[in-house]
Every structure is written in C-alpha cells, then in structure tokens.
Coordinates of N, CA and C in Angstrom, one line a residue:
Chain A
G1 N 207.7 64.2 15.6 CA 207.8 63.2 16.5 C 206.5 63.0 17.1
N2 N 206.1 62.0 18.2 CA 205.2 61.8 18.9 C 205.8 62.3 20.7
S3 N 205.2 63.6 21.1 CA 205.9 63.6 22.1 C 204.8 64.4 23.2
V4 N 205.0 64.6 24.4 CA 204.0 65.3 25.2 C 205.0 66.2 26.1
T5 N 204.5 67.4 26.2 CA 205.4 68.2 26.9 C 204.3 68.9 28.2
Q6 N 204.7 68.7 29.5 CA 203.6 69.2 30.5 C 204.6 70.3 31.4
M7 N 204.2 71.2 32.0 CA 204.8 72.0 33.0 C 205.5 71.3 34.1
E8 N 206.6 71.9 34.4 CA 207.5 71.3 35.5 C 206.8 71.7 36.8
G9 N 206.9 70.8 37.6 CA 206.5 71.3 39.4 C 207.6 71.4 40.0
P10 N 207.2 71.3 41.3 CA 205.9 71.0 41.8 C 205.3 72.4 41.6
V11 N 203.8 72.1 41.7 CA 202.9 73.1 41.8 C 202.5 73.2 43.3
T12 N 202.5 74.1 44.0 CA 201.9 74.2 45.5 C 201.0 75.3 45.7
L13 N 199.8 74.9 45.9 CA 198.6 75.4 46.2 C 198.2 75.5 47.2
S14 N 197.3 76.6 47.7 CA 196.3 76.5 48.9 C 195.1 75.7 48.9
E15 N 194.5 75.1 49.6 CA 193.1 74.8 49.5 C 192.2 75.6 48.8
E16 N 191.3 75.1 47.8 CA 190.3 76.0 47.3 C 191.0 76.7 46.1
A17 N 192.4 76.7 46.0 CA 192.8 77.6 44.8 C 192.3 76.8 43.5
F18 N 192.5 77.6 42.5 CA 192.4 77.4 40.9 C 193.5 76.4 40.5
L19 N 193.4 75.3 39.9 CA 194.3 74.8 39.4 C 194.5 74.7 37.7
T20 N 195.7 75.0 37.2 CA 196.0 74.7 35.7 C 197.2 74.0 35.5
I21 N 197.4 72.8 35.0 CA 198.7 72.1 34.8 C 198.8 71.9 33.2
N22 N 199.4 72.8 32.5 CA 199.5 73.0 31.2 C 200.2 71.7 30.4
C23 N 199.6 71.4 29.3 CA 199.9 70.0 28.4 C 199.8 70.5 27.0
T24 N 201.1 70.2 26.4 CA 200.9 70.2 24.9 C 201.5 69.0 24.3
Y25 N 201.0 68.8 23.0 CA 201.7 67.6 22.4 C 201.9 67.8 20.8
T26 N 202.7 67.0 20.4 CA 203.1 67.1 19.0 C 202.3 65.7 18.3
A27 N 201.9 66.0 17.3 CA 201.1 65.0 16.7 C 200.9 64.8 15.0
T28 N 200.8 63.7 14.6 CA 199.9 63.8 13.2 C 198.6 63.2 13.2
G29 N 197.7 63.7 12.9 CA 196.3 63.3 13.3 C 195.7 63.7 14.4
Y30 N 195.1 62.9 14.7 CA 194.3 63.2 16.1 C 194.3 62.2 17.2
P31 N 195.3 62.3 17.9 CA 195.6 60.9 18.9 C 194.6 61.4 20.2
S32 N 194.3 60.1 20.7 CA 193.6 60.2 22.1 C 194.5 60.8 23.0
L33 N 193.7 61.6 23.9 CA 194.7 62.4 24.8 C 194.2 61.8 26.4
F34 N 195.0 61.9 27.4 CA 194.6 61.4 28.5 C 195.3 62.1 29.4
W35 N 195.0 62.2 31.0 CA 195.4 62.6 32.3 C 195.3 61.5 33.0
Y36 N 196.4 61.1 33.6 CA 196.6 60.1 34.6 C 197.1 60.7 36.0
V37 N 196.6 60.3 36.9 CA 197.2 60.6 38.4 C 197.7 59.4 39.3
Q38 N 199.1 60.0 40.0 CA 199.6 58.8 40.7 C 199.8 59.3 42.1
Y39 N 198.8 58.9 43.2 CA 198.9 59.1 44.3 C 200.1 58.5 44.9
P40 N 200.5 59.0 46.1 CA 202.0 58.7 46.7 C 201.9 57.1 47.1
G41 N 202.8 56.5 46.7 CA 202.8 54.8 46.7 C 202.0 54.1 45.9
E42 N 201.3 54.7 45.0 CA 200.5 54.0 44.2 C 200.9 53.9 42.7
G43 N 200.1 53.1 41.8 CA 200.3 53.3 40.2 C 199.5 54.3 39.5
L44 N 199.5 54.3 38.3 CA 198.8 55.2 37.8 C 197.4 54.9 37.5
Q45 N 196.4 56.0 37.8 CA 195.1 55.8 37.4 C 194.7 57.0 36.2
L46 N 193.7 56.3 35.5 CA 193.2 57.4 34.5 C 192.2 58.0 35.2
L47 N 192.5 59.5 35.0 CA 191.8 60.6 35.7 C 190.6 61.0 34.6
L48 N 191.1 61.3 33.2 CA 190.2 61.6 32.2 C 190.8 61.4 30.9
K49 N 189.7 61.6 29.9 CA 190.4 61.2 28.7 C 189.4 62.1 27.6
A50 N 189.9 62.4 26.4 CA 189.4 62.9 25.4 C 189.9 62.3 24.1
T51 N 188.8 62.0 23.1 CA 189.4 61.2 22.1 C 189.3 62.0 20.7
K52 N 188.6 63.2 20.9 CA 188.4 64.0 19.4 C 188.6 65.5 19.9
A53 N 189.0 66.3 18.6 CA 189.0 67.9 18.8 C 187.7 68.1 19.6
D54 N 187.9 69.1 20.6 CA 186.7 69.8 21.2 C 186.3 69.0 22.2
D55 N 186.5 68.0 22.3 CA 186.0 67.0 23.5 C 186.6 67.6 24.5
K56 N 185.6 67.5 25.8 CA 186.0 68.0 27.0 C 185.9 66.7 27.8
G57 N 187.2 66.2 28.7 CA 186.9 65.1 29.6 C 186.9 65.7 30.9
S58 N 186.1 64.9 31.7 CA 185.9 65.5 33.0 C 185.8 64.2 34.4
N59 N 186.1 64.5 35.4 CA 186.1 63.6 36.4 C 186.7 64.2 37.8
K60 N 185.9 63.9 38.7 CA 186.4 64.5 40.0 C 186.6 65.9 40.1
G61 N 186.0 66.6 39.1 CA 186.1 68.1 39.3 C 187.1 68.5 38.3
F62 N 187.8 67.7 38.0 CA 188.8 68.1 37.1 C 188.4 68.1 35.6
E63 N 188.9 69.0 34.7 CA 188.6 68.9 33.4 C 189.6 69.2 32.3
A64 N 189.7 68.9 31.1 CA 190.6 69.1 30.5 C 190.0 69.1 28.7
T65 N 190.1 69.9 28.1 CA 189.6 70.5 26.7 C 190.6 70.1 25.6
Y66 N 190.3 69.2 24.7 CA 191.2 69.1 23.4 C 191.1 69.9 22.5
R67 N 192.3 70.8 22.7 CA 192.2 72.0 21.7 C 193.4 71.6 20.3
K68 N 192.6 71.3 19.3 CA 193.3 71.1 18.1 C 194.5 72.1 17.6
E69 N 193.5 73.3 17.7 CA 194.3 74.2 17.2 C 195.4 74.8 17.8
T70 N 195.7 74.5 19.2 CA 196.7 74.9 19.9 C 197.3 73.6 20.3
T71 N 197.2 72.4 20.1 CA 197.7 71.1 20.2 C 197.8 71.0 22.0
S72 N 196.6 71.3 22.5 CA 196.8 71.6 24.2 C 195.7 70.5 24.8
F73 N 195.9 70.2 26.0 CA 195.2 69.5 26.4 C 195.4 69.7 28.2
H74 N 195.1 71.1 28.5 CA 195.5 71.7 29.6 C 194.7 71.0 30.8
L75 N 194.8 70.8 32.2 CA 194.1 70.2 33.3 C 193.8 71.3 34.0
E76 N 192.5 71.3 34.3 CA 192.2 72.5 35.3 C 191.1 71.8 36.3
K77 N 191.0 72.6 37.6 CA 190.0 72.2 38.5 C 189.7 73.5 39.2
G78 N 188.5 73.9 39.6 CA 188.2 75.2 40.1 C 188.5 75.3 41.6
S79 N 188.8 74.2 42.2 CA 188.9 74.3 43.8 C 189.6 72.8 44.2
V80 N 191.0 73.0 44.5 CA 191.6 71.7 44.7 C 191.5 71.8 46.4
Q81 N 191.6 70.3 46.6 CA 191.6 69.8 48.1 C 193.1 69.3 48.3
V82 N 193.3 69.0 49.8 CA 194.4 68.4 50.1 C 194.9 66.9 49.3
S83 N 193.7 66.3 49.3 CA 193.5 65.0 48.8 C 193.9 65.1 47.2
D84 N 193.8 66.1 46.6 CA 194.4 66.2 45.2 C 195.7 66.3 45.0
S85 N 196.3 66.4 46.3 CA 198.0 66.3 46.0 C 198.6 64.6 45.4
A86 N 199.0 65.1 44.3 CA 199.5 63.9 43.6 C 200.5 64.1 42.3
V87 N 200.9 63.0 41.5 CA 201.7 63.5 40.3 C 200.7 63.3 39.2
Y88 N 200.3 64.4 38.3 CA 199.8 64.3 37.4 C 200.5 64.1 36.0
F89 N 199.8 63.0 35.1 CA 200.7 62.7 33.8 C 199.8 63.2 32.8
C90 N 200.3 63.9 31.9 CA 199.6 64.1 30.4 C 199.9 62.9 29.7
A91 N 199.0 62.3 28.7 CA 199.7 61.6 27.8 C 198.7 61.1 26.3
R92 N 199.4 60.7 25.8 CA 198.8 60.3 24.2 C 199.1 59.4 23.5
I93 N 198.2 58.8 22.5 CA 198.3 57.7 22.2 C 199.3 57.7 20.9
N94 N 200.3 56.9 20.6 CA 201.0 57.3 19.1 C 200.7 56.3 18.0
A95 N 201.3 56.4 17.1 CA 201.1 55.5 15.9 C 200.8 54.2 16.2
G96 N 201.9 53.5 17.2 CA 201.9 52.0 17.6 C 200.9 51.7 18.6
N97 N 199.8 52.7 18.9 CA 198.8 52.4 19.8 C 199.5 52.6 21.3
M98 N 200.8 53.0 21.4 CA 201.4 53.0 22.6 C 201.1 54.5 23.3
L99 N 200.9 54.3 24.8 CA 200.9 55.6 25.6 C 202.3 56.3 25.7
T100 N 202.5 57.7 25.4 CA 203.3 58.6 25.6 C 203.3 59.3 26.8
F101 N 204.0 59.6 27.7 CA 203.6 60.3 28.8 C 204.5 61.5 28.6
G102 N 203.9 62.5 29.4 CA 204.8 63.8 29.4 C 205.5 63.4 31.2
G103 N 206.5 64.3 31.4 CA 207.3 64.2 32.5 C 206.6 64.2 33.7
G104 N 205.5 64.4 34.3 CA 204.7 64.5 35.1 C 205.0 65.7 35.8
T105 N 203.8 66.2 36.5 CA 203.7 67.2 37.4 C 203.3 67.1 38.8
R106 N 204.1 67.3 39.6 CA 203.9 67.1 41.3 C 202.9 68.2 41.7
L107 N 201.5 67.9 42.4 CA 200.8 68.7 42.8 C 200.7 68.6 44.4
M108 N 201.2 69.7 45.0 CA 200.7 69.7 46.6 C 200.1 71.1 46.8
V109 N 198.9 70.4 47.7 CA 197.9 71.1 48.1 C 198.0 71.6 49.6
K110 N 198.2 73.0 50.3 CA 198.4 72.9 51.4 C 197.2 73.3 52.2
P111 N 196.7 72.9 53.5 CA 195.4 73.3 54.1 C 195.4 74.7 54.4
Chain B
E1 N 187.3 49.8 38.7 CA 188.4 49.2 39.4 C 189.2 48.3 38.4
A2 N 190.5 48.6 38.2 CA 191.3 47.9 37.1 C 191.6 46.5 38.0
D3 N 191.6 45.2 36.9 CA 192.1 44.2 37.7 C 193.4 44.0 37.2
I4 N 194.6 44.6 37.7 CA 195.7 44.2 37.3 C 196.6 44.3 38.5
Y5 N 197.4 43.3 38.7 CA 198.0 43.0 40.1 C 199.6 43.0 40.0
Q6 N 200.4 43.7 40.9 CA 201.8 43.3 40.9 C 202.3 43.0 42.0
T7 N 203.2 41.7 42.1 CA 203.7 41.7 43.5 C 205.2 41.2 43.1
P8 N 205.9 41.6 44.1 CA 205.7 42.3 45.4 C 205.5 43.7 45.2
R9 N 204.7 44.3 46.3 CA 204.7 45.7 46.5 C 206.0 46.4 46.9
Y10 N 206.9 45.9 47.4 CA 208.1 46.5 47.9 C 209.1 45.2 48.2
L11 N 210.2 45.4 47.5 CA 211.4 44.5 47.8 C 212.7 45.2 47.8
V12 N 213.3 44.3 48.9 CA 214.6 45.0 49.1 C 215.5 43.7 48.9
I13 N 216.6 44.1 48.2 CA 217.4 42.6 47.9 C 218.8 43.0 47.7
G14 N 219.7 41.9 47.8 CA 221.2 42.2 47.6 C 221.6 42.2 46.0
T15 N 222.8 42.9 45.9 CA 223.4 42.6 44.8 C 223.8 41.4 44.1
G16 N 223.4 41.1 42.9 CA 223.8 39.8 42.5 C 222.7 39.0 42.4
K17 N 221.5 38.9 43.1 CA 220.3 38.0 43.1 C 219.7 38.0 41.9
K18 N 219.1 36.9 41.9 CA 217.8 36.9 40.7 C 216.6 37.2 41.1
I19 N 215.9 38.1 40.4 CA 214.4 38.3 40.6 C 213.5 38.5 39.8
T20 N 212.3 38.1 40.1 CA 211.1 38.4 39.2 C 210.1 38.9 39.7
L21 N 209.7 40.0 38.9 CA 208.5 40.7 39.4 C 207.2 40.4 38.6
E22 N 206.2 40.1 39.6 CA 204.9 39.6 38.7 C 203.8 40.5 38.4
C23 N 203.3 40.0 37.4 CA 202.3 41.2 37.0 C 201.2 40.0 36.3
S24 N 200.0 40.3 36.7 CA 198.7 39.7 36.0 C 197.6 40.5 35.9
Q25 N 196.7 40.2 35.2 CA 195.7 41.0 34.6 C 194.6 40.0 34.3
T26 N 193.3 40.1 34.9 CA 192.2 39.3 34.7 C 191.1 40.0 33.7
M27 N 191.5 40.8 32.8 CA 190.6 41.5 32.1 C 190.8 41.1 30.6
G28 N 191.7 40.1 30.2 CA 191.7 39.3 29.2 C 192.5 40.3 28.0
H29 N 193.4 41.3 28.4 CA 193.8 42.3 27.6 C 195.2 41.5 27.1
D30 N 195.2 41.9 25.7 CA 196.4 41.2 24.8 C 197.5 41.8 25.2
K31 N 197.5 43.4 25.2 CA 198.6 44.1 25.1 C 199.1 44.2 26.4
M32 N 200.4 44.4 26.9 CA 200.8 44.5 28.5 C 202.3 45.3 28.3
Y33 N 202.4 45.9 29.3 CA 203.6 46.9 29.2 C 204.2 46.9 30.6
W34 N 205.8 47.3 30.7 CA 206.1 47.4 31.9 C 207.0 48.6 31.6
Y35 N 206.7 49.8 32.7 CA 207.5 51.0 32.8 C 208.3 50.8 33.8
Q36 N 209.4 51.7 33.7 CA 210.4 51.9 34.9 C 210.2 53.6 35.1
Q37 N 210.0 53.8 36.4 CA 209.7 55.1 36.8 C 211.0 55.3 37.7
D38 N 211.7 56.6 37.4 CA 212.8 56.9 37.9 C 212.7 58.0 39.3
P39 N 213.2 58.5 40.2 CA 212.8 59.3 41.2 C 212.3 60.5 40.8
G40 N 212.9 60.8 39.5 CA 212.3 62.2 39.1 C 210.8 62.0 38.4
M41 N 210.2 60.8 38.5 CA 208.9 60.7 38.1 C 208.7 60.2 36.7
E42 N 209.6 60.5 36.0 CA 209.4 60.3 34.3 C 209.2 58.7 34.3
L43 N 208.3 58.2 33.4 CA 208.0 56.9 33.0 C 208.7 56.5 31.8
H44 N 209.7 55.3 31.9 CA 210.1 54.8 30.6 C 209.5 53.6 30.3
L45 N 209.1 53.2 29.1 CA 208.7 52.2 28.4 C 209.8 51.3 28.5
I46 N 210.0 49.9 29.1 CA 211.1 49.3 29.0 C 210.6 47.9 28.1
H47 N 209.4 47.3 28.3 CA 209.0 46.1 27.7 C 207.6 46.5 27.4
Y48 N 207.2 45.5 26.3 CA 205.9 45.2 26.0 C 205.7 44.2 25.0
S49 N 204.2 43.9 25.1 CA 204.0 42.6 24.5 C 202.5 42.8 23.9
Y50 N 202.3 42.4 22.6 CA 201.0 42.3 21.8 C 200.1 41.1 22.1
G51 N 200.7 40.0 23.0 CA 200.0 38.7 23.1 C 201.1 37.8 23.4
V52 N 200.3 36.5 23.6 CA 201.4 35.3 24.0 C 202.2 35.1 23.0
N53 N 203.6 35.0 23.6 CA 204.9 34.5 22.8 C 205.2 35.7 22.1
S54 N 204.9 37.0 22.4 CA 205.2 38.4 21.9 C 205.8 39.0 23.0
T55 N 206.9 39.5 22.8 CA 207.7 40.7 23.8 C 208.7 41.3 22.7
E56 N 208.6 42.7 23.3 CA 209.3 43.7 22.4 C 210.2 44.8 23.7
K57 N 211.4 45.2 23.0 CA 212.0 46.2 23.8 C 211.2 47.4 23.6
G58 N 211.2 48.1 24.6 CA 210.9 49.6 24.9 C 211.8 50.8 24.3
D59 N 211.3 51.9 24.7 CA 212.1 52.8 24.5 C 213.4 53.3 25.3
L60 N 213.4 52.5 26.7 CA 214.4 52.8 27.5 C 215.5 51.4 27.4
S61 N 216.5 51.2 27.3 CA 217.2 50.0 27.1 C 217.1 49.4 28.7
S62 N 217.0 48.2 28.9 CA 216.8 47.6 30.2 C 217.6 46.3 30.1
E63 N 218.4 45.9 31.2 CA 218.8 44.7 31.6 C 218.0 43.5 32.0
S64 N 216.7 44.0 32.2 CA 215.7 42.8 32.6 C 215.2 42.1 31.2
T65 N 214.5 41.3 31.5 CA 213.8 40.5 30.3 C 212.7 40.2 30.9
V66 N 211.7 39.6 29.7 CA 210.0 39.5 30.2 C 210.0 38.1 29.4
S67 N 208.8 37.8 29.8 CA 208.2 36.6 28.9 C 206.7 36.8 29.0
R68 N 205.8 36.0 28.0 CA 204.4 36.0 27.7 C 203.9 34.7 27.3
I69 N 203.9 33.9 28.3 CA 203.6 32.4 27.8 C 201.9 32.3 28.2
R70 N 201.3 33.1 29.0 CA 200.0 33.2 29.1 C 199.3 34.6 29.1
T71 N 198.2 34.7 28.6 CA 197.6 36.1 28.3 C 197.7 37.3 29.6
E72 N 197.4 36.5 30.5 CA 197.3 37.2 31.9 C 198.4 37.6 32.8
H73 N 199.6 36.9 32.0 CA 200.6 36.9 33.0 C 202.1 37.7 32.1
F74 N 202.7 38.3 32.9 CA 203.8 39.0 32.0 C 204.8 39.5 33.2
P75 N 205.6 38.6 33.8 CA 206.6 38.6 34.6 C 207.8 39.5 34.0
L76 N 208.4 40.0 34.7 CA 209.9 40.6 34.5 C 210.8 40.1 35.4
T77 N 212.1 39.8 34.6 CA 213.2 39.2 35.4 C 214.6 40.0 35.3
L78 N 215.1 40.0 36.4 CA 216.4 40.5 36.6 C 217.3 39.3 36.9
E79 N 218.3 39.0 36.1 CA 219.4 37.6 36.5 C 220.1 38.1 37.5
S80 N 220.5 39.3 37.5 CA 221.8 39.6 38.6 C 221.4 41.2 38.7
A81 N 220.7 41.5 40.2 CA 220.2 42.7 40.2 C 221.5 43.5 40.9
R82 N 221.5 44.6 40.5 CA 222.4 45.7 40.7 C 221.9 46.8 41.4
P83 N 222.7 47.9 42.2 CA 222.1 49.2 42.6 C 221.4 50.1 41.7
S84 N 221.9 49.9 40.2 CA 221.4 50.8 39.6 C 220.0 50.3 39.0
H85 N 219.6 49.2 39.5 CA 218.0 48.7 39.0 C 217.2 49.1 39.8
T86 N 217.8 50.0 41.1 CA 216.6 50.3 42.2 C 215.7 51.5 41.3
S87 N 214.4 51.0 41.6 CA 213.4 52.1 40.7 C 212.0 51.5 41.2
Q88 N 211.2 52.2 41.0 CA 209.7 51.8 40.9 C 209.2 50.9 39.4
Y89 N 208.8 49.8 39.4 CA 208.4 49.2 38.2 C 206.7 49.0 38.0
L90 N 206.2 49.6 37.0 CA 204.9 49.7 36.7 C 204.7 48.8 35.6
C91 N 203.5 48.1 35.8 CA 202.8 47.2 34.7 C 201.4 47.7 34.6
A92 N 201.4 47.4 33.2 CA 200.0 48.1 32.4 C 199.5 47.1 31.5
S93 N 198.2 47.2 31.0 CA 197.6 46.4 30.4 C 196.5 47.3 29.4
S94 N 196.3 47.0 28.1 CA 195.2 47.5 27.1 C 194.6 46.4 26.1
R95 N 193.5 46.6 26.0 CA 192.8 46.0 24.9 C 193.7 46.4 23.4
P96 N 193.6 45.5 22.3 CA 194.1 46.0 21.1 C 192.9 47.0 20.6
G97 N 193.7 48.0 19.7 CA 192.7 48.9 19.2 C 192.1 49.9 20.3
A98 N 192.3 49.9 21.5 CA 191.7 50.5 22.1 C 192.5 52.0 22.5
G99 N 192.8 52.4 21.8 CA 193.4 53.8 21.7 C 192.8 54.7 22.6
G100 N 191.3 54.6 22.6 CA 190.7 55.5 23.2 C 190.4 55.2 24.6
M101 N 190.8 54.1 25.2 CA 190.6 53.8 26.4 C 191.7 53.9 27.4
G102 N 193.1 54.1 26.7 CA 194.4 54.0 27.6 C 194.7 52.7 28.0
A103 N 195.3 52.8 29.3 CA 196.0 51.5 29.5 C 195.4 51.6 31.0
F104 N 195.8 50.2 31.7 CA 195.4 50.2 33.1 C 196.7 49.8 33.8
F105 N 196.7 50.3 34.8 CA 198.2 50.3 35.6 C 198.1 49.4 36.9
G106 N 199.0 48.6 37.3 CA 199.0 47.9 38.7 C 199.5 48.9 39.5
Q107 N 199.7 48.6 40.7 CA 200.2 49.5 41.7 C 201.7 49.6 41.8
G108 N 202.5 48.8 41.1 CA 203.9 49.1 40.9 C 204.6 48.0 42.1
T109 N 205.9 48.1 41.8 CA 206.9 47.2 42.6 C 207.8 48.3 42.8
R110 N 208.1 48.7 44.0 CA 209.2 49.4 44.3 C 210.2 48.6 44.7
L111 N 211.5 48.7 43.9 CA 212.6 47.7 44.0 C 214.0 48.5 44.6
T112 N 214.3 48.0 45.8 CA 215.7 48.4 46.2 C 216.8 47.3 46.3
V113 N 217.8 47.6 45.2 CA 218.9 46.8 45.4 C 220.1 47.2 46.4
V114 N 220.6 46.6 47.0 CA 221.6 47.1 48.3 C 222.7 46.5 47.9

C-alpha cells in the first residue's frame, strides 16, 4: 500500500543540538516526498520536498534526501532553535495524486 | 505565501447546532481537501474535490458534508454538531497533476462542540 511511517515523538532537544526525524515510506514507483511543519495553532506549511531519487530538499537549515534504496526521507538540521518547536509531518503523493501523511512528530527545543 | 483562507479560526458551539466551516482559495486550484486532525496530531482526509461539482469521501468516514459550486470555495457543513465533532479541521488545495508541488493549507478551524 501507500503509507508513511515516521518516528514517534515527542523529540526534546536543547538549542543548537542536531536533529534527525526518521521517515520511511512504502511505494510503487517513485513518489514525490515532502516534509510539512505545523507551528502551534497554525495549519501545515510545506517545509521542503524532493521529487526523485537522490534529490535533496532543503529550507531554513533543514534537509532531507530521497533515498530510494532504503525508502527513506529523514529530516535533519544541524543546529535547532527554540523557534523550530513544532510538529513535523512526512508525506508522499499516492497513485491518486493525494497526499498521504505520517503520524507527525512533535519537536520541542529547550533554551 | 499560500492564498487559502479558512473561517472561523475558532468556534465554540452547542450540541445540535448546524455549522458551516468556510474555505476559500485564490490560486485557481482545481483540487481541494478537508482534513480532520485529532488531538494526537494525526491527519485524516475526510473529503476532497477534483473541481466544480465534484465531491468525494476521504479515508475517514465523517458525518460532515461538502459542496463545490465554485472553484475557489469548498465549505464543510455539519447539520447537527456533537461533542465527538470537536477537532481541528484543515482545508487544502493543489493543482491537478501537481504531484511535485504538494498542497497548500489554510490555518485551520478549531471546532469545540459543548
């Protein structure tokens, strides 16, 4: 089937720590992959995307690389800030051109 | 900036009332969606539309209904609200064939039924 699995949270880090949020997907073919971020009280915003294998999406210091061999799209940031505290969703496009989301991972960054 | 708007942002309403959650986008997108987000954060697709006069049920069964009379407008209606409808509702839109672009989301409506 078409599904997305991401690590459960919450993830609690100190400011300037390194962040990894794991995401794996099941797929037929090569779906476009996305990371969305949801700040408190807000809707989802597209953070970054990758449309084909080995693509690296990046934005605001976050990066994720489309790994076909491991069907993964892990989100990373070298040095998190308090303002990065939010919920992060990994997503893929399915055959019907619909977004399928992972369960979300809450990130809390402490000063 | 995404041009998709939801109103109201917050709504507290009594059981049995009829409510309509508004969603409008000015991007000319054909595809629009409604997601319900539970307190555990997970997103569930409850309705979507491919364009005017098209409405489809999503993955999660919902007592709500939607309509799509105009491209830019995709309202969601609950005929008789119940406490079990308390949730965050997120509207989104995308261009057809825009698999590489993802979807744009509104800011959401947080509904509380008392």
